[in-house]
Short mmCIF file of C-alpha atoms in Angstrom, two decimals:
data_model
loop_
_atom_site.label_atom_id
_atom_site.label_comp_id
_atom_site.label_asym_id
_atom_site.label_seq_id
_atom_site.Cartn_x
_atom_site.Cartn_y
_atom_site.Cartn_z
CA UNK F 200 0.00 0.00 0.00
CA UNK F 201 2.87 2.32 0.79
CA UNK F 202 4.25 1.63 -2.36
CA UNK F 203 1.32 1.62 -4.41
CA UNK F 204 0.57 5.61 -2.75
CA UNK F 205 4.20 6.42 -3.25
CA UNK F 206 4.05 5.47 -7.12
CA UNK F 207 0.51 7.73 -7.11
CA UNK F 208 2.41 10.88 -5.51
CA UNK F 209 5.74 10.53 -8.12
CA UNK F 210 2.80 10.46 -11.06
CA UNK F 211 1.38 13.52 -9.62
CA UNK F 212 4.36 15.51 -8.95
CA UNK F 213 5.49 14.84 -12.25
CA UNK F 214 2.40 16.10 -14.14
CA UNK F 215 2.89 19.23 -11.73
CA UNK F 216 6.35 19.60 -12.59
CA UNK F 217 5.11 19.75 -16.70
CA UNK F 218 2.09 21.72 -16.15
CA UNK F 219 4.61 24.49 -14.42
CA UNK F 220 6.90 24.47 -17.03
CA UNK F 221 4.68 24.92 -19.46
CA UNK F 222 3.00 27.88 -17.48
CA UNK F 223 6.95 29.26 -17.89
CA UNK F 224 6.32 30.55 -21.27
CA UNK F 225 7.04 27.95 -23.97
CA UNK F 226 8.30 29.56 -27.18
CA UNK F 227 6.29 28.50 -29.98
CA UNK F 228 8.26 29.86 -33.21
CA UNK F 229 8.52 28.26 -36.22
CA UNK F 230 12.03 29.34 -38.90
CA UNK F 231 12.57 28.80 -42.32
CA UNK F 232 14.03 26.17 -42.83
CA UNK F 233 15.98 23.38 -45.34
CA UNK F 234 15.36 19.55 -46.00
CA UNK F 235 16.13 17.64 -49.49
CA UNK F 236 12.86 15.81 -50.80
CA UNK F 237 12.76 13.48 -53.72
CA UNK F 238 16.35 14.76 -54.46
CA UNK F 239 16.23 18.70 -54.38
CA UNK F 240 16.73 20.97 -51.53
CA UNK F 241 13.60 22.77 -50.89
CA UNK F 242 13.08 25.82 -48.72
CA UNK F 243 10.06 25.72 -46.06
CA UNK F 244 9.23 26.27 -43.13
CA UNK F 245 9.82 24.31 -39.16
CA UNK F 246 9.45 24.29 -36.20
CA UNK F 247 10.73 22.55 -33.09
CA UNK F 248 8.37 20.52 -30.63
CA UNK F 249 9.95 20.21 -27.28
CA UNK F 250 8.45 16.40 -26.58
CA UNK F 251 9.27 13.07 -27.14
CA UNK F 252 5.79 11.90 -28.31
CA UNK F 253 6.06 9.64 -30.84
CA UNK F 254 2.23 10.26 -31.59
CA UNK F 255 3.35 13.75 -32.77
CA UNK F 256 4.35 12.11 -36.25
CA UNK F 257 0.79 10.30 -36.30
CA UNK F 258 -0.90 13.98 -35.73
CA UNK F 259 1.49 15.56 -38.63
CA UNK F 260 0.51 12.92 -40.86
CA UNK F 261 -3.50 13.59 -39.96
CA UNK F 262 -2.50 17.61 -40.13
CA UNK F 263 -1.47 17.00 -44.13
CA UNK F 264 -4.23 14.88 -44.84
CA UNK F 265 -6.74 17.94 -44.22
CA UNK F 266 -4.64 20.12 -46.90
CA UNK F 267 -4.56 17.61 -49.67
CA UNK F 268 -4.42 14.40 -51.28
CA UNK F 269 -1.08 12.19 -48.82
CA UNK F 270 1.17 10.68 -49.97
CA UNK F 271 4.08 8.55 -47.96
CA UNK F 272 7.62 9.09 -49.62
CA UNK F 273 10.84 7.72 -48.74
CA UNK F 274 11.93 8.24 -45.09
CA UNK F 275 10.53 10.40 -43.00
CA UNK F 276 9.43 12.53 -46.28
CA UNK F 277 5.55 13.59 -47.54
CA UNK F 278 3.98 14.83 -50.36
CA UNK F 279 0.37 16.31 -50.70
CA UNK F 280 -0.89 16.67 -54.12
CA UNK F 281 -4.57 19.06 -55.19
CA UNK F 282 -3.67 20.88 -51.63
CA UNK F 283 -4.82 23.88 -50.65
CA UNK F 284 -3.65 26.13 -48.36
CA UNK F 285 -3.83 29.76 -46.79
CA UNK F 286 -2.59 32.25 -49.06
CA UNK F 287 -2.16 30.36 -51.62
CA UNK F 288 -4.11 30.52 -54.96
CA UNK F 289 -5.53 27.37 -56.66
CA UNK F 290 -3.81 24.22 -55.64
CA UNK F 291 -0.12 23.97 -54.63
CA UNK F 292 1.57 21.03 -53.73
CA UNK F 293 3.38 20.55 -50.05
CA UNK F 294 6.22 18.92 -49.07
CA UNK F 295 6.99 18.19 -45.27
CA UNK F 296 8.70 16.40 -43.17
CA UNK F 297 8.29 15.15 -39.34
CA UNK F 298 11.14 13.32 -37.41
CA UNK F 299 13.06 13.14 -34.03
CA UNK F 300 15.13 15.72 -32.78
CA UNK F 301 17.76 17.02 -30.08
CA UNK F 302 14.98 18.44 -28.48
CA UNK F 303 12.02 16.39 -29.75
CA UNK F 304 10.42 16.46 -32.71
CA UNK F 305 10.68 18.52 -35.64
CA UNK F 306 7.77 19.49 -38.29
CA UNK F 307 8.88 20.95 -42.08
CA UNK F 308 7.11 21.87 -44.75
CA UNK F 309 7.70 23.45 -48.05
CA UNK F 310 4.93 24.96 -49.67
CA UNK F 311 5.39 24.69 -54.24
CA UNK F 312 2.87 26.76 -55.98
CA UNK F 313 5.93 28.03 -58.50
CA UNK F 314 6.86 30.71 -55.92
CA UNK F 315 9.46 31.12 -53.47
CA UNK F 316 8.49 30.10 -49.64
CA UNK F 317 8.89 33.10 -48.72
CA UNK F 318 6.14 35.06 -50.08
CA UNK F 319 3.68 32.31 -48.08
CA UNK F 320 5.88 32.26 -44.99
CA UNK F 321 3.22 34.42 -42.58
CA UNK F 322 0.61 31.82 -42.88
CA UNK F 323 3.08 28.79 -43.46
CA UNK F 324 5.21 29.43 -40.12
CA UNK F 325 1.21 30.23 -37.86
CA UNK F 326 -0.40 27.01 -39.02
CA UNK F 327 3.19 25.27 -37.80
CA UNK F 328 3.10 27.32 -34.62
CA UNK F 329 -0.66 26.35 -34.37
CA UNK F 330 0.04 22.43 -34.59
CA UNK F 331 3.41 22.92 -32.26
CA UNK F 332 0.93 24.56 -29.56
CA UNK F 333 -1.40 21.87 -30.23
CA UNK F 334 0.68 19.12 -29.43
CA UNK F 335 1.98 21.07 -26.01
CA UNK F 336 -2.16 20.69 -24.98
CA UNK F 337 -2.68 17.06 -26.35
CA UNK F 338 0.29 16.36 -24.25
CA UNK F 339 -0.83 18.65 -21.27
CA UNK F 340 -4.58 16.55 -21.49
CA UNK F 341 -2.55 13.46 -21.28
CA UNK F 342 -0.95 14.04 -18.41
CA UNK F 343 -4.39 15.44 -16.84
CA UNK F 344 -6.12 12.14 -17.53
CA UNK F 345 -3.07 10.30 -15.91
CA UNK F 346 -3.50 12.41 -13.18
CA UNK F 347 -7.11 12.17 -12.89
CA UNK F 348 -6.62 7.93 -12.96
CA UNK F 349 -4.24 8.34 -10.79
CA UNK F 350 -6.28 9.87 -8.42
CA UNK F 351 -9.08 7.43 -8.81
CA UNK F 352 -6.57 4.69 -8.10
CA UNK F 353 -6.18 6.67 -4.66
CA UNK F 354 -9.31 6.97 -3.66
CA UNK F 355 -10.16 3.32 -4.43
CA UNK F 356 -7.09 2.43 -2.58
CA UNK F 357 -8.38 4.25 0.39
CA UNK F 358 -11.83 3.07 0.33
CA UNK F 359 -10.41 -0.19 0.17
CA UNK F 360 -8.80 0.38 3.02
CA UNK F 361 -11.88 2.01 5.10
CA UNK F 362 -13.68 -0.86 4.11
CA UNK F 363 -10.96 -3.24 5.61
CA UNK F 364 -10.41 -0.74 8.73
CA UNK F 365 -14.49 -1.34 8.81
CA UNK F 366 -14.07 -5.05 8.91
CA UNK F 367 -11.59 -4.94 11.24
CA UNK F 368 -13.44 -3.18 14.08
CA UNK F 369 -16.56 -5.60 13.51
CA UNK F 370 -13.86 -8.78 13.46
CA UNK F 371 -12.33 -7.25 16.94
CA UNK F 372 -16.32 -6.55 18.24
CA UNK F 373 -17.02 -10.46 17.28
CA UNK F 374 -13.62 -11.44 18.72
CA UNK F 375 -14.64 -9.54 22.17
CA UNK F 376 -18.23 -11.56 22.13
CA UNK F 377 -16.20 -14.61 21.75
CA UNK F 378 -13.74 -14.18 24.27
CA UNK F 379 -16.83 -13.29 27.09
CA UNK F 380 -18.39 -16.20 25.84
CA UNK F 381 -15.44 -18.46 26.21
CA UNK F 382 -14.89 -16.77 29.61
CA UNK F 383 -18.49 -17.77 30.70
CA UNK F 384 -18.44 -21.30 29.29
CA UNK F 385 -15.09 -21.66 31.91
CA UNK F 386 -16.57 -20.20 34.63
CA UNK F 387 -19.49 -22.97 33.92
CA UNK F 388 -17.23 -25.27 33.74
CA UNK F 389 -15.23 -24.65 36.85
CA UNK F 390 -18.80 -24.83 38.38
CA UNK F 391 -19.76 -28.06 36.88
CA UNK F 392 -16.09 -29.73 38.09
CA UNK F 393 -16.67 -28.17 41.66
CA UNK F 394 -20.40 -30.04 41.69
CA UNK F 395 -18.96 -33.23 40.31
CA UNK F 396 -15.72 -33.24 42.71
CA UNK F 397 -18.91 -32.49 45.00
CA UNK F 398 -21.14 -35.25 43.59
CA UNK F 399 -18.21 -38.11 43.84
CA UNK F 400 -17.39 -36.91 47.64
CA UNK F 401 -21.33 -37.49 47.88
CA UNK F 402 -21.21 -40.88 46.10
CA UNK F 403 -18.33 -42.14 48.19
CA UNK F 404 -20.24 -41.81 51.38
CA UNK F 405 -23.43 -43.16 49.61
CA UNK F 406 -21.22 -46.21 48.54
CA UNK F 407 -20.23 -46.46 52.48
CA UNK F 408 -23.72 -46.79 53.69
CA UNK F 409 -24.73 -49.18 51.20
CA UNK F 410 -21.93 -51.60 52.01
CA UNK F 411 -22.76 -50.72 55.59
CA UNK F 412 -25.96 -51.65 54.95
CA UNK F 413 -25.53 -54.90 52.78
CA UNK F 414 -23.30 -55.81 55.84
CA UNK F 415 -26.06 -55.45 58.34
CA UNK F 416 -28.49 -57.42 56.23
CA UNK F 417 -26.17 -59.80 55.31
CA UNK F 418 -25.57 -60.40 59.38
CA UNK F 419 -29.45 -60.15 60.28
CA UNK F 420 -29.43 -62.75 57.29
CA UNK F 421 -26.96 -65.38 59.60
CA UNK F 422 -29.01 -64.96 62.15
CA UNK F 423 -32.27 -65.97 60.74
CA UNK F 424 -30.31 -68.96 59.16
CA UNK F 425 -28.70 -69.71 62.79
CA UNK F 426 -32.75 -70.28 64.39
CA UNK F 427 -32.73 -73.22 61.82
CA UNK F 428 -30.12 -74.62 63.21
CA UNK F 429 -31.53 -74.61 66.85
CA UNK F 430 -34.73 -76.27 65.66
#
């Protein structure tokens, strides 16, 4: 149990610990940036995600599916053909990226509508900043919901416990019954063994005037018999 409630308060404190540094101001800021896809370097835009979720790659995938048409490349790489996307005119087609980094996980995209990244980089470098923040809350609610289980685990633990503590007194109660009972049953038995140590003392002296008596018949008996002989 002491283990179980230490585990509970580690879980805790560490979901306190995140939650307070991410109340420290996280900066959220995506840069351009550089990554080679299907064999050219293309200019786009990243951003750094400061967790080691590997979900995060799972939600960049999803992210690109709601531009476009996905498709998987080689290696960490993705394509989406038909997209669209903010500032953009007509369709454009988006190149990105999402692997592990020093720090966590990094997100890159290049946005190809036949223009330089550049001239898109305002809404390209928000809607990264926007999926970076995203994945701070996602990971944030996690770590509630662990918390909130946690918790739970607790407070079954405890009842548990109450409910034992509950049995206890009751088992303790019975035991106390018992224990007069017991007590009673020997003093009726003491009682009993001082009546029959009574009783036999009783019987002895019984047994002493019966064999007093069977004497005295059995002599009134000879002399009856002893008148036959004198007739």
């Amino acid at each position: 149990m002491k283990r179980f409630c230490a585990i509970i308060v580690l879980i805790i404190i560490g979901c306190l610990a995140s939650f307070n540094s991410f109340a420290q101001k996280r900066t959220i800021k995506a840069k351009l940036h550089k990554e080679e896809v299907e064999g050219v370097s293309r200019e786009g835009a990243a951003i750094e995600i400061d967790l080691n979720n590997k979900s995060i790659v799972k939600e960049w995938e999803s992210t690109l599916k709601t531009y476009g048409k996905l498709t998987k490349l080689k290696g960490d790489a993705y394509k989406v053909t038909e997209a669209t996307f903010p500032g953009v005119t007509g369709t454009c087609v988006i190149y990105a990226k999402c692997y592990s980094s020093s720090k966590g996980y990094l997100a890159w995209w290049s946005i190809d509508n036949g223009t330089h990244i550049t001239s898109n980089s305002k809404h390209s470098e928000s809607k990264l900043e926007e999926f970076a923040r995203q994945q701070y809350i996602n990971d944030i609610n996690e770590q509630v919901k662990d918390a909130e289980s946690a918790i739970k685990s607790a407070a079954k633990a405890q009842e548990k416990q109450v409910d034992k503590g509950a049995d206890l007194i009751i088992d303790i109660s019975k035991n106390g019954q018992e224990k007069q009972k017991l007590e009673q049953e020997l003093k009726d038995n003491a009682s009993e063994l001082q009546q029959l140590n009574k009783d036999v003392e009783t019987n002895k002296g019984d047994q002493k005037k019966a064999a007093d008596e069977a004497a005295k018949m059995q002599k009134a008996l000879e002399v009856v018999k002893g008148k036959l002989n004198d007739l």
